[in-house]
N, CA and C atoms as an extended XYZ file, in Angstrom:
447
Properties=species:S:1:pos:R:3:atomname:S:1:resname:S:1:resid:I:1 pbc="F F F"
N       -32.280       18.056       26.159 N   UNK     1
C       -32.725       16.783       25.607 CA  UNK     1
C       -32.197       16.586       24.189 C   UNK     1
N       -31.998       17.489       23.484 N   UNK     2
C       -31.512       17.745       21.620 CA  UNK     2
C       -29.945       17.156       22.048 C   UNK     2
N       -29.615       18.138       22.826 N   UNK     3
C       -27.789       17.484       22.725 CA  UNK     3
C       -27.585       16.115       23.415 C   UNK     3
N       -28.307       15.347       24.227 N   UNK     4
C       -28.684       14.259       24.433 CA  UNK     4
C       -28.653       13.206       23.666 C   UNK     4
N       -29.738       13.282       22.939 N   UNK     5
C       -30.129       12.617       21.516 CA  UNK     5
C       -29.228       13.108       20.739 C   UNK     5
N       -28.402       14.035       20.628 N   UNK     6
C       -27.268       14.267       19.169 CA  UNK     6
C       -25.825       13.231       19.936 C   UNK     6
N       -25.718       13.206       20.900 N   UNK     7
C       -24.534       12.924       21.831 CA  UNK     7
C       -24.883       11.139       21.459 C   UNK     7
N       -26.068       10.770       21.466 N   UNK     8
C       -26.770        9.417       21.914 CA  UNK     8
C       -26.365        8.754       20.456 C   UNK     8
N       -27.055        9.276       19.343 N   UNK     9
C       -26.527        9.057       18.101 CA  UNK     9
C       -25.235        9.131       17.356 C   UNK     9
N       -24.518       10.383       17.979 N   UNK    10
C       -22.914       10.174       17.726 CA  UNK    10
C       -22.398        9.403       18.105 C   UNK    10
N       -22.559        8.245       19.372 N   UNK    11
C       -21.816        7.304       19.919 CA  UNK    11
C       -22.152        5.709       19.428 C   UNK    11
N       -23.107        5.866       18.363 N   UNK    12
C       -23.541        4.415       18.311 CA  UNK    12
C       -23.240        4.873       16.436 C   UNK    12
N       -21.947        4.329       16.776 N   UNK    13
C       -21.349        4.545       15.059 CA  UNK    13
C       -21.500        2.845       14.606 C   UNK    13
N       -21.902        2.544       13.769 N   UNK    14
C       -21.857        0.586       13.211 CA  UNK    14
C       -20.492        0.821       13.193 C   UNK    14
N       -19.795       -0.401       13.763 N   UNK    15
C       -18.876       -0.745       13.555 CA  UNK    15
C       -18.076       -1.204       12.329 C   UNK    15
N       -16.937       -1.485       12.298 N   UNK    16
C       -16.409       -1.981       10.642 CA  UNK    16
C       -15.562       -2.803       11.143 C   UNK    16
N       -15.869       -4.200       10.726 N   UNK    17
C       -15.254       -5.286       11.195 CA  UNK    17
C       -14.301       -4.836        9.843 C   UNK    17
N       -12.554       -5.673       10.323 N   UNK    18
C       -11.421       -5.689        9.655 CA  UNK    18
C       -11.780       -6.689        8.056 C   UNK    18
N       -10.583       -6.123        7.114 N   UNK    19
C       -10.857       -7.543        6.390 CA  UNK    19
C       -10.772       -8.914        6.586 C   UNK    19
N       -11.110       -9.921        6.193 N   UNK    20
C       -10.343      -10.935        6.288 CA  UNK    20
C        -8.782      -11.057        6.187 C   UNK    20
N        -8.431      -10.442        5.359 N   UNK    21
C        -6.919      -10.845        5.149 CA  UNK    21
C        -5.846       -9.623        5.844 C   UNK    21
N        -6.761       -9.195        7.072 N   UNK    22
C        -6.023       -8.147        7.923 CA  UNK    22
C        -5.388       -9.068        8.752 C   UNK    22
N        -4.208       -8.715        9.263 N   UNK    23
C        -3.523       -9.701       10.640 CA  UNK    23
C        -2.805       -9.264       11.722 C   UNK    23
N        -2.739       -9.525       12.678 N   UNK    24
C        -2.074       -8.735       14.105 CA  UNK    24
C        -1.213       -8.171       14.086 C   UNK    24
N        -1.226       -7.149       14.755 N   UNK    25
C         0.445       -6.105       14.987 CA  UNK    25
C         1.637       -7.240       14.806 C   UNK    25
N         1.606       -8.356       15.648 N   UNK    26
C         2.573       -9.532       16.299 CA  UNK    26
C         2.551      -10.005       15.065 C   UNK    26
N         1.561      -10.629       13.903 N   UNK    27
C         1.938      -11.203       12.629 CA  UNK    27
C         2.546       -9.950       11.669 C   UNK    27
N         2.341       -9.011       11.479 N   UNK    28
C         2.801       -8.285       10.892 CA  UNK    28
C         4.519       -7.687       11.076 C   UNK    28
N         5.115       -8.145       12.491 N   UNK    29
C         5.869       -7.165       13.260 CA  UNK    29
C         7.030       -8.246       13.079 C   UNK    29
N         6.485       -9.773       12.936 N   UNK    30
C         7.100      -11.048       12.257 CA  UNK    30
C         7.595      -10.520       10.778 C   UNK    30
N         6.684      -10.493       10.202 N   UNK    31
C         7.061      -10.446        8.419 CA  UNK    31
C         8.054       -9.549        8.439 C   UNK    31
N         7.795       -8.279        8.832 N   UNK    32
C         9.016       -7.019        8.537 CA  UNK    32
C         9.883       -7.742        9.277 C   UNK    32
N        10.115       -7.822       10.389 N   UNK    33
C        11.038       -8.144       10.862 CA  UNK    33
C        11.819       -9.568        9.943 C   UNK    33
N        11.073      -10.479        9.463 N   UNK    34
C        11.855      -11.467        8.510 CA  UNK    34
C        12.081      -10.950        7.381 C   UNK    34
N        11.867      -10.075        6.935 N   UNK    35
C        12.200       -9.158        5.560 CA  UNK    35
C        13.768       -8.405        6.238 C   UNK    35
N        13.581       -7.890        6.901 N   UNK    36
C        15.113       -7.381        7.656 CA  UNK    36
C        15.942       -8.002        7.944 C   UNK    36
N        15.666       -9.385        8.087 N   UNK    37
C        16.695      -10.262        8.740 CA  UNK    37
C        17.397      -11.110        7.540 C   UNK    37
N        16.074      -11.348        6.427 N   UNK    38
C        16.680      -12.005        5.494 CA  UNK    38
C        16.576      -11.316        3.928 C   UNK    38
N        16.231      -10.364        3.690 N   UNK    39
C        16.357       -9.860        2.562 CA  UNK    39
C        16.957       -8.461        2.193 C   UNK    39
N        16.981       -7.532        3.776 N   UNK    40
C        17.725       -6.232        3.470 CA  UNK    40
C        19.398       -6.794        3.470 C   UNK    40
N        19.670       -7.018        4.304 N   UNK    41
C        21.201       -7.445        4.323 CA  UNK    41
C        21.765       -7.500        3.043 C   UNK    41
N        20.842       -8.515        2.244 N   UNK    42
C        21.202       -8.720        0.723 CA  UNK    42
C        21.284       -7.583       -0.142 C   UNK    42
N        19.626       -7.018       -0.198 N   UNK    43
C        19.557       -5.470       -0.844 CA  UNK    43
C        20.932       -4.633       -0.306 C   UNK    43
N        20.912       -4.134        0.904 N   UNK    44
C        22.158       -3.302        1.165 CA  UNK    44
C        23.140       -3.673        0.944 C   UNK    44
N        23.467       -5.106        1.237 N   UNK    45
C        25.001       -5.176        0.730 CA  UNK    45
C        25.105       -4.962       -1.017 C   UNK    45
N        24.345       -5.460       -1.796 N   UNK    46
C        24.511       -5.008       -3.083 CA  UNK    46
C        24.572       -3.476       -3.444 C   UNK    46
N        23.724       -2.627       -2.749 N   UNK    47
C        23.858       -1.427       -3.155 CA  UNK    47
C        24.749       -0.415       -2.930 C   UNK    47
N        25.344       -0.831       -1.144 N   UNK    48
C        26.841       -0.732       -1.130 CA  UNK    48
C        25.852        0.708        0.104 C   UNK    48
N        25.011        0.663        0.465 N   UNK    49
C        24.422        1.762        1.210 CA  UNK    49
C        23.092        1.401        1.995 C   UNK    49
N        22.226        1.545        3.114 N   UNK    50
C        21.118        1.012        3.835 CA  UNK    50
C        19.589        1.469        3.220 C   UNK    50
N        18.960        0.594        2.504 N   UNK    51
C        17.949        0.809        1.383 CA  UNK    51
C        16.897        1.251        2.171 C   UNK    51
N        15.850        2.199        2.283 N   UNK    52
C        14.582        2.083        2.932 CA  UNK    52
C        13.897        0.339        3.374 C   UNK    52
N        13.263        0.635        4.135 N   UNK    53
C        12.251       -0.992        4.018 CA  UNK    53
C        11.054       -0.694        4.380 C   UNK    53
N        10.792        0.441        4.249 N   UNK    54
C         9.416        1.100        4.461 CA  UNK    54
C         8.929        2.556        4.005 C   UNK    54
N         7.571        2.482        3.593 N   UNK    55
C         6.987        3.540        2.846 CA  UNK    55
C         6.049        4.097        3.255 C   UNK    55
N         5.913        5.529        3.899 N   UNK    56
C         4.393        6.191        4.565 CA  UNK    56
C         3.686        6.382        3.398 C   UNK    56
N         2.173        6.642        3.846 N   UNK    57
C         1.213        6.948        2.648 CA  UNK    57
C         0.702        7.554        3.438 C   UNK    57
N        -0.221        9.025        3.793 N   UNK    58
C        -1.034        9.245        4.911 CA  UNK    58
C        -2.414        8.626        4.597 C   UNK    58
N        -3.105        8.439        5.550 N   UNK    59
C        -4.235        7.809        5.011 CA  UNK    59
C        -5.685        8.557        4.087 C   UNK    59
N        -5.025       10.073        4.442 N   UNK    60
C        -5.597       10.524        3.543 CA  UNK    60
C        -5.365       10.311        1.865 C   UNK    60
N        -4.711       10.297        2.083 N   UNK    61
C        -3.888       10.387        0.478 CA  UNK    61
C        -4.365        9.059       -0.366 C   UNK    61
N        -4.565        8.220        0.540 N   UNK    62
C        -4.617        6.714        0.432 CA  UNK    62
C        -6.253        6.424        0.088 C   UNK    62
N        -6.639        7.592        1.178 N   UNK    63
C        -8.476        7.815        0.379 CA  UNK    63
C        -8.395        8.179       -0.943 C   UNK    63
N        -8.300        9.739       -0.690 N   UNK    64
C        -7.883       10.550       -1.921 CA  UNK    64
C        -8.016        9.412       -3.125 C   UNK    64
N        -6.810        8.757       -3.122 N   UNK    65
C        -5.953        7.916       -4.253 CA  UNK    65
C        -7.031        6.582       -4.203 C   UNK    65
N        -8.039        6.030       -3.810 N   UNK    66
C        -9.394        5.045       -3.992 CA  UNK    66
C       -10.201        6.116       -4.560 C   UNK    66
N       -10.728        6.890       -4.405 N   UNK    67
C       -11.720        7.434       -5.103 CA  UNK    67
C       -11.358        7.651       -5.853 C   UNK    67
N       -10.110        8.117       -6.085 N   UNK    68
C        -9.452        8.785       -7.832 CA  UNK    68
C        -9.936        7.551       -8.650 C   UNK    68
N        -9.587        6.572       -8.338 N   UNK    69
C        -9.507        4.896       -9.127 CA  UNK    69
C       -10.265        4.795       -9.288 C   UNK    69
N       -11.775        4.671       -8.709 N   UNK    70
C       -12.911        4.515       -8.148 CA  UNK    70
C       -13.544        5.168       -9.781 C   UNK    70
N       -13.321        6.465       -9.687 N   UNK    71
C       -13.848        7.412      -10.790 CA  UNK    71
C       -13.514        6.973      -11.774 C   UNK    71
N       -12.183        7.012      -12.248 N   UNK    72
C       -11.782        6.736      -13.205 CA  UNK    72
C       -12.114        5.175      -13.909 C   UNK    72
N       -11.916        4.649      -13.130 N   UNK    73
C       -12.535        2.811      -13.401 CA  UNK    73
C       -13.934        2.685      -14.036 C   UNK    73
N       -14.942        3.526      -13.089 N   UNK    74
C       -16.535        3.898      -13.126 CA  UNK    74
C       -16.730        4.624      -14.807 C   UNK    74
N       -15.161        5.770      -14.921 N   UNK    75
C       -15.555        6.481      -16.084 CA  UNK    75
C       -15.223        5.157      -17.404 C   UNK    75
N       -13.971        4.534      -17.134 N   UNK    76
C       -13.959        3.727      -18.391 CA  UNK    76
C       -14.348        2.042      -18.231 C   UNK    76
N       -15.316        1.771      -17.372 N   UNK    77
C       -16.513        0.979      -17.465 CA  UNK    77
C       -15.585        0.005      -17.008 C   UNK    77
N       -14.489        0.136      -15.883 N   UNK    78
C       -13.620       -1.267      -15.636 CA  UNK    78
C       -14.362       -2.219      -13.801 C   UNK    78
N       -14.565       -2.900      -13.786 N   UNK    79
C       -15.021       -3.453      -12.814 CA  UNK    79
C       -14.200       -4.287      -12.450 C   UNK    79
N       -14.196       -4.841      -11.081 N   UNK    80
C       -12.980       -5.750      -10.394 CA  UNK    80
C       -11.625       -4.769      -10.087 C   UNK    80
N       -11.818       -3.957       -9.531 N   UNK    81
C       -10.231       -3.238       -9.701 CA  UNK    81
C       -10.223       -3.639       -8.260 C   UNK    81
N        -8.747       -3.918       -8.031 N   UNK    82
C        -7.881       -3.845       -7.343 CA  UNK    82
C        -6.503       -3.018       -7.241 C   UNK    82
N        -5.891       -3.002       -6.170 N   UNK    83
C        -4.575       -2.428       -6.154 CA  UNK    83
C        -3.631       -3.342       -5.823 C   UNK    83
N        -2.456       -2.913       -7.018 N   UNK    84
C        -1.027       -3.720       -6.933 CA  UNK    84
C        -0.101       -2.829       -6.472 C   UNK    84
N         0.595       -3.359       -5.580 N   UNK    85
C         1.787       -2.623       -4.939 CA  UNK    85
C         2.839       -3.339       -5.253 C   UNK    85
N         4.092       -2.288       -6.407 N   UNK    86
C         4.897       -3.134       -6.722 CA  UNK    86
C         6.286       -2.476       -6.095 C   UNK    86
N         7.276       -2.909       -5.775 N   UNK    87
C         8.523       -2.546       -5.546 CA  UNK    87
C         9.394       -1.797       -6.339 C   UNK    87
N         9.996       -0.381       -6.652 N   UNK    88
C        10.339       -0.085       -7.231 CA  UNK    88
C        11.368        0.719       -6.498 C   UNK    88
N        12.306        1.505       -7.529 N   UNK    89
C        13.812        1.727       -7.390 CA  UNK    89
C        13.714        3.499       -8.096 C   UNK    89
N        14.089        4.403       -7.210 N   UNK    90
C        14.773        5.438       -8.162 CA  UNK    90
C        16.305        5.378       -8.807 C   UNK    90
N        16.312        5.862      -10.143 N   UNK    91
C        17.480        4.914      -10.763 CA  UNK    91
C        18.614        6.455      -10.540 C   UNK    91
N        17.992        7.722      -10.024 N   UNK    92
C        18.923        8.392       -9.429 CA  UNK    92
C        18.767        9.036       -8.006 C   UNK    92
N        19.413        9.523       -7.209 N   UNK    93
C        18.965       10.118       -5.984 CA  UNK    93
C        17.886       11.135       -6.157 C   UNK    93
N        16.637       11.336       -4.924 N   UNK    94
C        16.000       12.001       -5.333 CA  UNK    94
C        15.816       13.681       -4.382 C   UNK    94
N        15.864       14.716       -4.392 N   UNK    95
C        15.896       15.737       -3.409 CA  UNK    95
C        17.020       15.823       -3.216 C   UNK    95
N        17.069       15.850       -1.711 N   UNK    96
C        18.629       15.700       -0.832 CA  UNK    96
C        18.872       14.311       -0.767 C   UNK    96
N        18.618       13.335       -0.810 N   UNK    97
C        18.574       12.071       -0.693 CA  UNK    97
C        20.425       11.730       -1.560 C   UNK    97
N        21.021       11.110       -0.947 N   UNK    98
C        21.922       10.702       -0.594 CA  UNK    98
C        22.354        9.808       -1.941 C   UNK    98
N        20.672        8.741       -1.749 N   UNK    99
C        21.046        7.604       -2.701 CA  UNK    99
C        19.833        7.149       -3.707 C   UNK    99
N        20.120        6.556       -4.277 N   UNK   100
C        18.770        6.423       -5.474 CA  UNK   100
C        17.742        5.227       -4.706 C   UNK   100
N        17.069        5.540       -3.497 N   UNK   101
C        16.484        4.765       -2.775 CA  UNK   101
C        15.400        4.018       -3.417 C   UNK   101
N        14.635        2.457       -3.114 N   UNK   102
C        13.323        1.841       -3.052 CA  UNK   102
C        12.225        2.865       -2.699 C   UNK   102
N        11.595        2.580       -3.360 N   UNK   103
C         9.782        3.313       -3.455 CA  UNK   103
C         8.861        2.118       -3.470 C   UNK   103
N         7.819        2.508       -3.825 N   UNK   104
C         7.006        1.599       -3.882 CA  UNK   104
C         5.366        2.494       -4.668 C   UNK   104
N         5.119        1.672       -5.652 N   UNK   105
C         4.142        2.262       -6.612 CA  UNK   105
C         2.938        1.633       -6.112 C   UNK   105
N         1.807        2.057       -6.131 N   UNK   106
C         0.472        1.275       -5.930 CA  UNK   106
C        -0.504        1.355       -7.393 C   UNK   106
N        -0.503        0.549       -8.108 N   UNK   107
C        -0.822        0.339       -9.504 CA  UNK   107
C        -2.355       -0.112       -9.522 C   UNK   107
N        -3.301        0.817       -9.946 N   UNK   108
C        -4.803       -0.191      -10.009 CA  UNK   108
C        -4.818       -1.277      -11.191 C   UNK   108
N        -5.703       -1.963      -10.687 N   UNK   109
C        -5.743       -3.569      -11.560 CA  UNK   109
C        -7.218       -3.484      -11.740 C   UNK   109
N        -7.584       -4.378      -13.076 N   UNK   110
C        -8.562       -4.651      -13.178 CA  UNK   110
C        -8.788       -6.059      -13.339 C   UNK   110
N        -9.923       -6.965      -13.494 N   UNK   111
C       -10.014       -8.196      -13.511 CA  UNK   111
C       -11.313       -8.804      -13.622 C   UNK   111
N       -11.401      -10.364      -13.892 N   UNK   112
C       -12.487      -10.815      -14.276 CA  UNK   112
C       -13.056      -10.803      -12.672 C   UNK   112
N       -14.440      -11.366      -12.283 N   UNK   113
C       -14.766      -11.133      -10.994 CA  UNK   113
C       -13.791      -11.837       -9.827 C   UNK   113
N       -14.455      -11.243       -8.877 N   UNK   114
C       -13.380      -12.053       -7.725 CA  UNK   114
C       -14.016      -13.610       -7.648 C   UNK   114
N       -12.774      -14.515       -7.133 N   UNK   115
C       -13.029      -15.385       -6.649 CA  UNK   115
C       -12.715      -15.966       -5.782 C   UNK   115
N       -12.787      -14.698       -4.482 N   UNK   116
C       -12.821      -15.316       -2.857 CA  UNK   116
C       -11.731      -14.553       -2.639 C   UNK   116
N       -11.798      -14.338       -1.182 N   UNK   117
C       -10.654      -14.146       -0.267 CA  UNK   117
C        -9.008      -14.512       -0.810 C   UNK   117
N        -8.546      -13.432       -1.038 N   UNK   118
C        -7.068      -13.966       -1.504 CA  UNK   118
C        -6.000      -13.833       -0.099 C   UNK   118
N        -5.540      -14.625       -0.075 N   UNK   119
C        -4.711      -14.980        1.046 CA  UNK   119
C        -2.950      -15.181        0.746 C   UNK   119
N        -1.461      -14.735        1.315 N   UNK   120
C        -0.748      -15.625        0.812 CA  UNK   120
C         0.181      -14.688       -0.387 C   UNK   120
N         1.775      -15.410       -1.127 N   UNK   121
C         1.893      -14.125       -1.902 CA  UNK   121
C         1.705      -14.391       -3.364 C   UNK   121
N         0.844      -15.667       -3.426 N   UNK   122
C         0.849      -16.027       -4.883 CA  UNK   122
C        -0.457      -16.200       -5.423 C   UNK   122
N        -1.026      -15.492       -4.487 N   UNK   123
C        -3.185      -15.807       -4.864 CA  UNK   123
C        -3.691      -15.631       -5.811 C   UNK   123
N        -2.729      -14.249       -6.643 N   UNK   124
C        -3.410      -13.524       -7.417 CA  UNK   124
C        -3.564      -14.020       -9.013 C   UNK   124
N        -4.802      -14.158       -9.141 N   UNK   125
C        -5.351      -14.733      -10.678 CA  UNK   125
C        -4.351      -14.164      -11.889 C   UNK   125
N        -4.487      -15.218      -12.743 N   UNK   126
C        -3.692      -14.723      -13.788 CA  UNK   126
C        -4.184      -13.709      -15.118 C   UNK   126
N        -4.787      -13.712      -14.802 N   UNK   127
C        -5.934      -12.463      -15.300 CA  UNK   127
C        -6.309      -11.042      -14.991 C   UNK   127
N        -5.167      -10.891      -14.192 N   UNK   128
C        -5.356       -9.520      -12.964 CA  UNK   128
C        -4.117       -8.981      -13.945 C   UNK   128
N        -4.853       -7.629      -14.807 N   UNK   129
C        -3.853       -6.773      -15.254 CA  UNK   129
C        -4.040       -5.164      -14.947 C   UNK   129
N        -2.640       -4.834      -15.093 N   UNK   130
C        -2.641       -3.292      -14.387 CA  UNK   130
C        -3.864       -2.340      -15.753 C   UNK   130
N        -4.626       -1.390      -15.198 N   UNK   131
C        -5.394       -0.323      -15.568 CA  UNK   131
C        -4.859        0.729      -16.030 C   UNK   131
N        -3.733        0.547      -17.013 N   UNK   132
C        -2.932        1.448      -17.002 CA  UNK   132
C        -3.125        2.621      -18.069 C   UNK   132
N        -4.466        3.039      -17.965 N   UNK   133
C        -5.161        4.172      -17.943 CA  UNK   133
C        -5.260        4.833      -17.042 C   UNK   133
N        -5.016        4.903      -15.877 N   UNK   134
C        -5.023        5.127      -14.174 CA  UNK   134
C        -3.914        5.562      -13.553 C   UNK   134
N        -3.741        6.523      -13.277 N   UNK   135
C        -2.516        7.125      -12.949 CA  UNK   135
C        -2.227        5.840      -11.785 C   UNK   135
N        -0.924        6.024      -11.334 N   UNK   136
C        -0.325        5.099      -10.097 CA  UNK   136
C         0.025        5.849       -9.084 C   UNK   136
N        -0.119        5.480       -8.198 N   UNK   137
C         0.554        6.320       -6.775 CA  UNK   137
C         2.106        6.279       -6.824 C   UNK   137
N         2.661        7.712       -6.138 N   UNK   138
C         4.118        7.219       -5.539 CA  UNK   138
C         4.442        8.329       -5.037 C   UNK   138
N         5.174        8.338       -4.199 N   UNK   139
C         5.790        9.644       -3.715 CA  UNK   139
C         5.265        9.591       -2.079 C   UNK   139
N         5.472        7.987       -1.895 N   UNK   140
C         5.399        8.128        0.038 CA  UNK   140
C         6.708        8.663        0.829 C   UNK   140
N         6.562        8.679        1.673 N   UNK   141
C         7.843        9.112        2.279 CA  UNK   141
C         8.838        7.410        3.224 C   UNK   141
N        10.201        7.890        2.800 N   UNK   142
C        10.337        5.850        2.669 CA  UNK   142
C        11.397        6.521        4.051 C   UNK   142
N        11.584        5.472        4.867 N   UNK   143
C        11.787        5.729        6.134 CA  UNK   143
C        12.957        5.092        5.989 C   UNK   143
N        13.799        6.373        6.383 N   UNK   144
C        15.339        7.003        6.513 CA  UNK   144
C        15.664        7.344        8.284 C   UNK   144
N        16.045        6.253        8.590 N   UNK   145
C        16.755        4.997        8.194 CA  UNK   145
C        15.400        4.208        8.648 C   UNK   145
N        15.462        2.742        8.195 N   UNK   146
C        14.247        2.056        8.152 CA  UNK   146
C        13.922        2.151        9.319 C   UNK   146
N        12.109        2.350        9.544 N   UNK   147
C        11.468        1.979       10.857 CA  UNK   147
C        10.954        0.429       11.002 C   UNK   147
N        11.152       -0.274       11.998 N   UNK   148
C        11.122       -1.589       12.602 CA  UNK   148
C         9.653       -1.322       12.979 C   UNK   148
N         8.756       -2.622       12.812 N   UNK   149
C         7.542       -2.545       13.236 CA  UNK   149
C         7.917       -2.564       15.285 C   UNK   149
């Protein structure tokens, strides 16, 4: 009857509805794919070599790296944080790496309160500045040769 009731309670987890501004494999599988069609061509042909167009994070790491923020924000009294993910460049090859490939940094932000659902690539208040007391993420692994959603 105990493993019953432990079995009974392990299966009735509350659910976690998505964010709002989460969107389908099929909308998502669009964007990359229009980022490949119309903006790597450009990147690679300038660089004269095939740039990443994608960056792993494990999702641990990705915890890990919220609570770090989390703390640190909590320790120097910042409220409203968010994360900025900005595009960035190694300006030499890195490891074995071939070529001085795209990265991508995840920068915490802080800000006055929210105001609603941000949607879109220009939502973000003009008041949203990086925490740059806060270390930044980097060091995903950028997918050689790019993975296609």
């Amino acid at each position: 009857a105990l493993f019953g009731s432990l079995l009974f309670f392990a299966s009735c987890e509350t659910p976690v509805p998505a964010p709002e501004q989460s969107i389908s494999f099929d909308e998502a599988r669009e964007l990359q794919l229009e980022f490949a069609r119309t903006r790597s061509p450009v990147i690679d042909s300038a660089l004269n070599f095939q740039d990443v167009r994608d960056v792993w994070f494990s999702l641990d790491t990705i915890k890990e790296y919220i609570k770090y923020v989390e703390y640190e924000a909590k320790k120097r009294g910042y409220e409203n944080m968010g994360i900025r993910i900005h595009f960035a460049a190694y300006p030499e090859p890195q490891g074995n790496d071939p070529y001085p490939y795209s990265t991508v940094v995840l920068v915490p932000t802080t800000s006055n309160p929210d105001s609603g659902i941000k949607r879109g690539f220009f939502p973000m208040p003009p008041d949203d500045e990086p925490a740059d007391s806060i270390n930044a993420l980097n060091y995903g692994h950028g997918g050689k040769p790019p993975q296609d959603l």
